[in-house]
């Protein structure tokens, strides 16, 4: 009975092992939810031929590398389809293409990032067929992406689109870019367009109640063309540096339902049939704006006059009215009036630049005489250090002057002046800065070791319904204090002073008069020498002029005599011992 049980047990184990063999063999192959050119990547197939090029996949990093790939086949939707739960990184090497008559270019259920030294051209036709369609974000970083989607959208994202130091061309029917947010930065070059009525080259809008709708362009060159606003943002639209050309054939060239901000010296060119602008605040910092209305009626180029930030000023404003007359608004109306007229003309070209401000702080130079000779003409200079942001050497556009010329003993008044762009001067002074005297090392002068710290405060004042920014400053003497974290300057008193004081002393001594000099050429007269015996020439000590020399001579002779006496005594003792 026990043998039967053993046989049954062995048979069951064998059957179980045999049953497990197919499952184990199946488990050895991993299938990835990533398809390229009609094929699926597996652990046994990590390289797919794409024309004369290849597509390879690294599952460890979820990186798809296209190397001169030509993708013309699809299994379902998209020449590249990703159902991966995490990001898909597409690295481009060489020239890559995705071409379809009736299909998508790239589809992903998550985020997509394209990078690499190569390029990708997506040319897809067919109704509602998009170049790239992603449920997550789409990032184009340091590479070249060209999309032509005449029946759909160039890049359609349910998340945000980022273009960073990249070249992007996206021409489509409904939108070049349709996303929740769009960020273009870091010297990117972007050319986008849409051909359908009521559509935008860039349609940026929040979805499902989530925050979004923001469009940001910084230090990049963007061209946007469409029938409706070339650039549309349901939130805020910001242009910071670089250049933007936005146009519309039947509507506003550019529009934001939130705020519109132009700064960083950006050059913005607008061309539309209706005024460009925003629902929120239209604010301009440093910028150049050239806006034109193509409407045959008397329709202005801007919907409202922009508010120029307090740190900036209008430097150029030339308008063209409905009759084609050119008007220099600053020359005709003055700067302040012209700022309120920028939205009244069919063509307005204006430039703003940062204001220059000057801060001045008094100081007193005290000159004292510390030697025999009165001080003459001398120039002293102060320097600033420990500024609010960075180092003073960082501010090439800021000029610091603080010198005073003195002529003799007395007190001399001077001014420390800081002049430059308002924002830069604010950065220097915002957290306080220190002042000391430069030690130029001129002979016979002692330099002041006094150090002061100056704090500046800005505040708003309102008069006649207008507000302006004013500043006040406080000056405190400070001293260097050693702490566990290093040496720092701290106030030596809590009460500010009206002026900085630096004291210098001139210490040159007068040369002795001719009669006051000791006569070292004459020897003492013979009568001044003490009497003494003459020595033979051989034992004579040179006369140094010292009256104590004879005594020294006697001492020397006595010492010699003592040495001789000791020597004789030793000789006698030595002779007695040897006789024994």
XYZ file of C-alpha atoms in Angstrom:
580
model
C 0.000 0.000 0.000
C 2.865 2.367 0.776
C 4.460 1.690 -2.625
C 1.196 2.545 -4.363
C 1.024 5.800 -2.437
C 4.598 6.618 -3.417
C 3.881 5.877 -7.070
C 0.753 7.993 -6.982
C 2.696 10.817 -5.317
C 5.458 10.617 -7.923
C 2.935 10.594 -10.772
C 1.170 13.636 -9.406
C 4.469 15.508 -9.006
C 5.499 14.594 -12.537
C 2.156 15.689 -13.922
C 2.408 18.984 -12.074
C 5.921 19.567 -13.381
C 4.840 18.788 -16.941
C 1.884 21.113 -16.587
C 4.148 23.922 -15.398
C 6.596 23.724 -18.301
C 4.561 25.815 -20.780
C 3.801 28.396 -18.104
C 7.460 28.664 -17.172
C 8.456 29.025 -20.798
C 5.828 31.772 -21.227
C 7.121 33.607 -18.145
C 10.582 33.890 -19.686
C 9.320 36.390 -22.300
C 8.201 39.905 -21.255
C 5.769 41.831 -23.417
C 5.939 45.635 -23.297
C 2.984 47.846 -24.078
C 4.948 49.676 -26.764
C 4.476 49.306 -30.522
C 6.566 50.778 -33.342
C 6.057 50.329 -37.078
C 3.387 47.678 -36.494
C 5.444 45.505 -34.123
C 5.453 45.035 -30.369
C 8.559 45.144 -28.231
C 9.272 42.090 -26.091
C 12.218 40.984 -24.043
C 13.122 38.784 -27.005
C 12.623 41.569 -29.514
C 14.119 44.897 -28.389
C 15.049 46.100 -31.877
C 12.571 46.693 -34.696
C 13.507 47.445 -38.267
C 12.040 50.694 -39.586
C 12.911 50.991 -43.241
C 16.670 51.282 -43.411
C 16.833 52.439 -39.787
C 15.953 50.912 -36.448
C 13.928 51.504 -33.306
C 15.420 50.046 -30.116
C 13.901 49.924 -26.663
C 15.582 49.886 -23.255
C 12.982 48.729 -20.705
C 15.209 49.634 -17.746
C 15.022 53.345 -18.606
C 11.891 53.161 -20.801
C 13.853 54.800 -23.593
C 12.950 54.362 -27.248
C 15.794 55.275 -29.593
C 15.029 56.050 -33.230
C 18.062 55.861 -35.507
C 17.265 57.021 -39.046
C 13.950 55.221 -38.681
C 11.248 55.347 -41.351
C 7.892 54.380 -39.806
C 5.084 53.660 -42.251
C 3.186 50.804 -40.572
C 0.881 50.744 -37.574
C -0.856 48.182 -35.400
C -3.991 50.104 -34.479
C -3.502 53.823 -33.850
C -0.113 55.465 -34.262
C 3.159 54.675 -35.899
C 4.393 54.755 -32.297
C 1.899 53.637 -29.652
C 2.716 53.624 -25.939
C 0.470 52.237 -23.237
C 3.315 52.397 -20.691
C 2.304 53.465 -17.209
C 5.314 55.781 -16.864
C 7.080 58.252 -19.154
C 8.241 57.317 -22.638
C 11.598 58.859 -23.555
C 12.186 59.078 -27.300
C 15.796 59.752 -28.271
C 16.358 60.891 -31.853
C 19.483 59.990 -33.807
C 19.830 60.915 -37.451
C 16.791 61.808 -39.558
C 13.602 59.987 -38.581
C 10.170 60.024 -40.252
C 6.621 58.891 -39.527
C 4.407 58.979 -42.602
C 0.733 57.977 -42.904
C -2.156 58.717 -45.205
C -4.782 57.968 -42.550
C -3.347 57.440 -39.106
C -1.777 59.103 -36.094
C 1.908 59.795 -35.729
C 2.537 59.137 -32.015
C 0.002 58.127 -29.345
C 0.682 57.709 -25.619
C -1.393 57.149 -22.503
C 1.261 58.903 -20.397
C 3.998 61.508 -20.745
C 6.316 61.776 -23.757
C 9.761 63.386 -23.887
C 11.646 63.829 -27.163
C 15.358 64.646 -27.120
C 18.586 63.938 -28.974
C 20.809 65.406 -31.645
C 18.674 64.079 -34.485
C 15.258 65.051 -35.819
C 11.756 63.656 -36.276
C 9.378 64.612 -39.076
C 5.731 63.541 -38.693
C 3.623 63.831 -41.827
C 0.126 62.426 -41.263
C -3.066 62.891 -43.233
C -6.640 61.849 -42.555
C -9.548 63.420 -40.755
C -8.807 64.211 -37.069
C -5.442 62.501 -37.326
C -2.950 64.215 -34.990
C 0.796 64.361 -35.207
C 1.244 63.625 -31.485
C -1.593 62.785 -29.115
C -0.819 62.256 -25.424
C -2.902 61.913 -22.296
C 0.028 63.371 -20.343
C 2.688 66.011 -20.926
C 4.748 66.401 -24.083
C 8.320 67.716 -23.780
C 10.577 68.615 -26.695
C 14.078 69.173 -25.356
C 17.175 70.090 -27.369
C 16.017 68.474 -30.597
C 14.149 69.168 -33.843
C 10.496 68.195 -34.359
C 8.528 68.891 -37.550
C 4.794 68.094 -37.765
C 2.354 68.399 -40.628
C -1.200 67.330 -39.738
C -3.616 68.890 -42.260
C -6.595 66.944 -40.882
C -5.995 67.223 -37.149
C -3.834 68.804 -34.459
C -0.060 69.048 -34.481
C 0.475 68.328 -30.768
C -2.613 67.449 -28.721
C -1.958 67.077 -24.990
C -4.267 66.669 -22.015
C -1.345 67.968 -19.964
C 1.304 70.606 -20.609
C 3.643 71.071 -23.548
C 7.248 72.138 -22.925
C 9.602 73.315 -25.673
C 13.100 73.785 -24.262
C 16.039 74.819 -26.464
C 14.371 73.065 -29.368
C 13.174 73.677 -32.907
C 9.466 72.992 -33.370
C 7.411 73.384 -36.519
C 3.775 72.347 -36.192
C 1.298 73.138 -38.967
C -2.164 71.626 -38.633
C -5.861 72.098 -39.308
C -7.213 72.780 -35.819
C -4.115 73.842 -33.851
C -0.360 73.662 -33.975
C -0.418 73.061 -30.198
C -3.521 72.257 -28.129
C -2.690 71.798 -24.440
C -3.501 72.784 -20.860
C -0.309 74.872 -20.576
C 2.442 75.805 -23.010
C 5.994 76.807 -22.070
C 8.528 77.838 -24.713
C 11.969 78.764 -23.384
C 15.738 78.772 -23.651
C 16.355 79.988 -27.232
C 13.725 77.765 -28.814
C 12.557 78.454 -32.360
C 8.841 77.731 -32.886
C 6.656 78.058 -35.987
C 3.002 77.026 -35.509
C -0.209 77.504 -37.458
C -3.854 76.451 -37.808
C -5.983 76.641 -40.943
C -9.544 76.001 -39.716
C -11.948 78.837 -38.910
C -12.405 79.667 -35.208
C -9.076 77.950 -34.437
C -5.751 79.082 -33.018
C -2.151 78.238 -33.801
C -1.763 77.750 -30.037
C -4.939 76.964 -28.113
C -4.017 76.839 -24.425
C -6.896 76.174 -22.062
C -7.558 74.432 -18.750
C -9.530 71.183 -18.826
C -11.924 69.602 -16.370
C -11.733 72.385 -13.828
C -8.000 71.896 -13.202
C -5.823 75.035 -13.125
C -4.097 75.885 -16.376
C -4.511 77.932 -19.504
C -1.132 79.663 -19.117
C 1.160 80.396 -22.048
C 4.752 81.447 -21.329
C 7.434 82.409 -23.864
C 10.917 83.337 -22.658
C 14.021 84.195 -24.679
C 12.717 82.378 -27.739
C 11.529 83.192 -31.257
C 7.900 82.314 -32.000
C 5.762 82.728 -35.106
C 2.034 81.922 -34.774
C -0.522 82.264 -37.567
C -4.221 81.347 -37.691
C -7.648 82.701 -38.575
C -8.427 83.373 -34.916
C -5.777 84.662 -32.441
C -2.433 83.106 -33.258
C -1.785 82.787 -29.527
C -4.742 82.194 -27.219
C -4.586 81.574 -23.460
C -7.583 81.067 -21.200
C -5.259 82.043 -18.336
C -2.218 84.337 -18.404
C 0.048 85.024 -21.364
C 3.653 86.133 -20.738
C 6.396 87.087 -23.189
C 9.788 87.540 -21.532
C 12.566 88.346 -23.985
C 13.033 87.046 -27.493
C 10.588 87.814 -30.272
C 6.980 86.927 -31.020
C 5.000 87.359 -34.249
C 1.337 86.560 -33.755
C -1.322 87.165 -36.376
C -4.953 86.507 -37.185
C -6.703 87.006 -40.497
C -10.211 87.581 -39.095
C -9.806 88.190 -35.357
C -7.383 89.480 -32.729
C -3.718 88.780 -33.286
C -3.283 87.645 -29.672
C -5.641 87.228 -26.732
C -5.570 86.201 -23.063
C -8.543 85.843 -20.753
C -6.203 86.453 -17.845
C -3.266 88.870 -17.683
C -0.975 89.833 -20.554
C 2.641 90.663 -19.622
C 5.466 91.699 -21.943
C 8.979 92.189 -20.514
C 12.656 91.335 -20.775
C 13.180 93.523 -23.837
C 10.865 91.288 -25.880
C 9.946 92.362 -29.389
C 6.272 91.631 -30.090
C 4.716 92.102 -33.529
C 0.922 91.820 -33.738
C -1.209 91.767 -36.865
C -4.974 91.236 -36.708
C -8.369 92.405 -37.850
C -9.481 93.186 -34.281
C -7.659 94.593 -31.252
C -5.169 92.370 -29.459
C -5.058 92.322 -25.674
C -6.522 90.628 -22.624
C -9.379 90.595 -20.130
C -7.070 91.048 -17.136
C -4.141 93.413 -16.629
C -1.991 94.396 -19.600
C 1.456 95.251 -18.195
C 4.621 96.202 -20.051
C 8.142 96.351 -18.619
C 11.080 96.604 -21.042
C 9.669 95.816 -24.482
C 9.102 96.808 -28.082
C 5.558 96.397 -29.405
C 4.481 96.943 -32.999
C 0.725 96.321 -33.358
C -1.265 96.745 -36.552
C -4.960 96.499 -37.392
C -5.761 95.096 -40.830
C -9.444 95.977 -40.512
C -10.796 98.305 -43.187
C -12.759 100.163 -40.534
C -11.373 102.463 -37.873
C -10.469 99.615 -35.507
C -7.444 100.106 -33.191
C -4.635 97.578 -32.916
C -4.808 97.253 -29.098
C -7.890 96.678 -26.955
C -6.627 98.784 -24.060
C -3.637 100.921 -23.223
C -0.969 98.919 -21.396
C 0.212 99.919 -17.950
C 3.944 100.621 -18.001
C 5.598 99.384 -14.819
C 6.943 102.099 -12.495
C 10.540 101.017 -13.064
C 10.218 101.652 -16.809
C 9.400 104.577 -19.075
C 8.101 105.184 -22.569
C 11.011 106.104 -24.859
C 9.375 105.829 -28.290
C 5.754 106.003 -29.408
C 4.809 106.492 -33.049
C 1.237 105.943 -34.233
C -0.606 105.848 -37.553
C -4.233 106.947 -37.474
C -7.144 105.859 -39.655
C -6.245 108.458 -42.274
C -2.678 107.185 -42.558
C -1.132 110.125 -40.690
C 1.989 109.352 -38.676
C 2.129 110.919 -35.210
C 5.004 111.038 -32.742
C 2.981 110.780 -29.542
C 5.809 111.749 -27.177
C 6.656 114.836 -29.182
C 2.989 115.716 -29.673
C 1.557 114.937 -26.226
C 4.466 114.355 -23.859
C 5.512 111.086 -22.238
C 2.833 110.913 -19.545
C -0.044 111.736 -21.889
C 1.266 109.428 -24.608
C 1.098 106.426 -22.262
C -2.688 106.751 -22.204
C -3.078 106.983 -25.990
C -1.352 103.769 -27.091
C -4.655 101.933 -27.671
C -6.297 104.541 -29.892
C -4.561 103.932 -33.216
C -4.656 101.416 -36.073
C -0.900 101.107 -35.939
C 1.097 101.758 -32.788
C 4.818 101.151 -32.374
C 6.187 101.856 -28.904
C 9.337 101.059 -26.952
C 9.898 101.114 -23.217
C 13.167 101.105 -21.296
C 14.157 100.854 -17.682
C 14.293 104.094 -15.731
C 17.605 105.339 -14.415
C 17.658 106.411 -10.771
C 20.211 108.179 -8.615
C 20.706 107.680 -4.875
C 22.950 110.148 -3.037
C 24.323 109.913 0.515
C 26.272 112.692 2.298
C 29.669 112.215 3.887
C 32.184 114.465 5.637
C 35.921 114.302 5.160
C 37.936 115.577 8.144
C 41.608 116.394 7.499
C 43.978 116.871 10.423
C 47.651 117.763 10.770
C 49.661 115.149 12.615
C 53.201 116.167 11.681
C 55.269 119.313 11.222
C 54.056 120.088 7.714
C 50.525 121.159 6.789
C 48.680 118.860 4.324
C 48.318 120.020 0.750
C 45.921 119.003 -2.006
C 44.697 115.427 -1.842
C 41.754 113.434 -3.246
C 40.003 110.733 -1.229
C 37.536 108.119 -2.472
C 34.941 105.831 -0.878
C 33.827 102.357 -1.963
C 30.759 100.192 -1.319
C 30.703 96.476 -0.529
C 28.454 93.797 1.019
C 25.624 94.853 -1.304
C 22.118 93.405 -1.134
C 22.251 90.967 -4.075
C 25.479 89.512 -5.474
C 28.681 91.557 -5.643
C 29.094 95.182 -6.674
C 31.312 93.966 -9.536
C 28.238 92.259 -11.026
C 26.594 95.602 -11.848
C 28.356 96.900 -14.955
C 25.461 99.279 -15.728
C 25.622 100.958 -12.319
C 27.999 103.863 -11.655
C 29.259 104.563 -8.126
C 31.057 107.861 -7.463
C 32.273 109.059 -4.078
C 35.319 111.314 -4.065
C 36.270 114.603 -2.469
C 39.276 116.887 -3.003
C 40.877 118.479 0.070
C 43.445 121.251 0.459
C 44.717 121.654 3.990
C 43.260 121.056 7.416
C 39.495 121.265 7.705
C 36.156 119.576 6.980
C 34.993 118.847 3.458
C 31.502 117.741 2.363
C 30.984 115.097 -0.297
C 28.298 112.828 -1.807
C 28.305 109.104 -2.405
C 26.209 108.623 -5.576
C 24.802 105.383 -7.000
C 23.297 105.754 -10.475
C 21.917 103.146 -12.852
C 18.875 101.090 -13.913
C 16.261 101.221 -11.196
C 15.972 97.475 -10.680
C 19.734 97.082 -10.374
C 20.084 99.954 -7.914
C 17.259 98.399 -5.913
C 19.093 95.073 -5.837
C 22.233 96.782 -4.542
C 20.458 98.682 -1.791
C 17.538 96.372 -0.904
C 19.197 94.625 2.058
C 21.626 97.357 3.044
C 25.188 97.905 1.881
C 28.459 98.962 3.519
C 30.687 101.973 2.822
C 34.349 102.514 3.661
C 37.238 104.627 2.509
C 39.622 103.358 -0.137
C 43.188 103.130 1.146
C 45.238 104.223 -1.847
C 48.505 104.167 0.115
C 49.603 107.784 -0.417
C 52.678 108.511 1.717
C 52.304 110.371 5.032
C 48.529 109.853 5.238
C 46.648 107.724 7.721
C 43.317 106.454 6.351
C 40.035 106.183 8.189
C 38.942 102.761 9.404
C 35.302 103.842 9.841
C 32.630 101.645 8.202
C 28.964 102.537 7.722
C 25.932 100.562 6.609
C 23.112 102.210 4.657
C 19.531 100.905 4.512
C 17.086 102.182 1.881
C 13.308 101.836 2.097
C 10.775 102.397 -0.684
C 7.227 103.555 -0.032
C 4.253 104.699 -2.065
C 2.830 108.215 -1.967
C -0.418 109.279 -3.613
C -1.204 112.788 -4.764
C -4.046 113.879 -7.058
C -5.055 110.252 -7.688
C -1.539 109.412 -8.870
C 0.905 107.231 -7.002
C 4.673 107.347 -7.039
C 7.450 105.459 -5.343
C 9.722 107.355 -2.974
C 12.679 106.151 -0.941
C 14.211 106.973 2.414
C 17.599 105.946 3.761
C 19.220 105.452 7.157
C 22.967 105.481 7.860
C 24.485 103.549 10.770
C 28.114 103.209 11.923
C 29.038 99.516 12.107
C 31.853 97.365 13.438
C 33.157 93.958 12.477
C 32.084 91.275 14.937
C 33.487 87.743 15.053
C 30.862 85.007 15.477
C 30.817 81.224 15.271
C 29.531 81.601 11.711
C 32.190 84.087 10.632
C 32.781 87.831 10.825
C 29.849 90.204 10.223
C 29.258 93.925 10.390
C 26.809 94.965 13.093
C 25.456 98.344 14.121
C 27.549 100.020 16.796
C 24.563 102.186 17.760
C 20.812 102.062 17.264
C 20.407 105.687 16.214
C 21.128 106.575 12.576
C 23.556 109.411 11.784
C 22.984 112.295 9.410
C 26.257 111.860 7.562
C 29.217 109.535 7.308
C 32.479 110.915 8.733
C 35.928 109.793 7.623
C 39.049 111.253 9.289
C 42.507 111.454 7.771
C 45.736 112.679 9.362
C 48.756 114.045 7.520
C 51.871 112.917 9.405
C 54.887 114.232 7.468
C 57.754 115.469 9.695
C 59.955 118.472 8.819
C 63.658 117.813 8.079
C 66.066 119.066 10.863
C 67.601 122.503 10.323
C 71.265 122.710 9.215
C 72.434 124.015 12.620
C 70.568 121.285 14.454
C 72.548 118.489 12.833
C 75.366 116.902 14.932
C 78.857 117.787 13.549
C 80.307 114.328 13.071
C 83.297 115.613 11.042
C 85.018 117.393 13.942
C 87.067 115.594 16.607
C 86.980 116.630 20.259
C 89.511 119.329 21.155
C 92.800 118.197 22.795
C 91.857 119.862 26.071
C 88.778 117.648 26.372
C 90.783 114.428 26.468
C 91.534 113.064 29.955
C 95.173 112.958 30.849
C 96.888 109.636 30.517
C 100.097 107.898 29.671
C 101.046 107.523 26.076
C 101.295 104.078 24.643
C 103.749 102.778 22.180
C 102.601 102.805 18.615
C 102.311 99.019 18.519
C 99.880 98.870 21.417
C 97.919 101.971 20.548
C 94.108 101.533 20.279
C 92.471 103.632 17.554
C 90.824 106.772 18.932
C 87.024 106.407 18.556
C 86.209 109.693 20.203
C 84.860 107.885 23.276
C 86.147 109.460 26.531
C 85.891 106.098 28.288
C 88.506 104.487 26.014
C 91.506 104.928 28.471
C 89.549 103.159 31.212
C 88.717 100.361 28.820
C 92.377 100.146 27.870
C 93.392 99.783 31.519
C 90.772 97.080 32.069
C 92.017 95.205 29.053
C 95.638 95.352 30.315
C 94.626 94.129 33.770
C 92.721 91.225 32.172
C 95.751 90.255 30.094
C 97.978 90.398 33.185
C 95.600 88.139 35.064
C 95.623 85.586 32.267
C 99.449 85.559 32.249
C 99.583 85.085 36.031
C 97.186 82.142 35.888
C 99.252 80.612 33.109
C 102.474 80.827 35.159
C 100.795 79.238 38.164
C 99.552 76.300 36.071
C 103.036 75.854 34.613
C 104.593 75.626 38.070
C 102.057 73.082 39.246
C 102.542 71.021 36.129
C 106.305 70.996 36.567
C 106.041 69.673 40.209
C 103.764 66.773 39.261
C 106.044 65.496 36.530
C 109.060 65.482 38.920
C 107.341 62.870 41.056
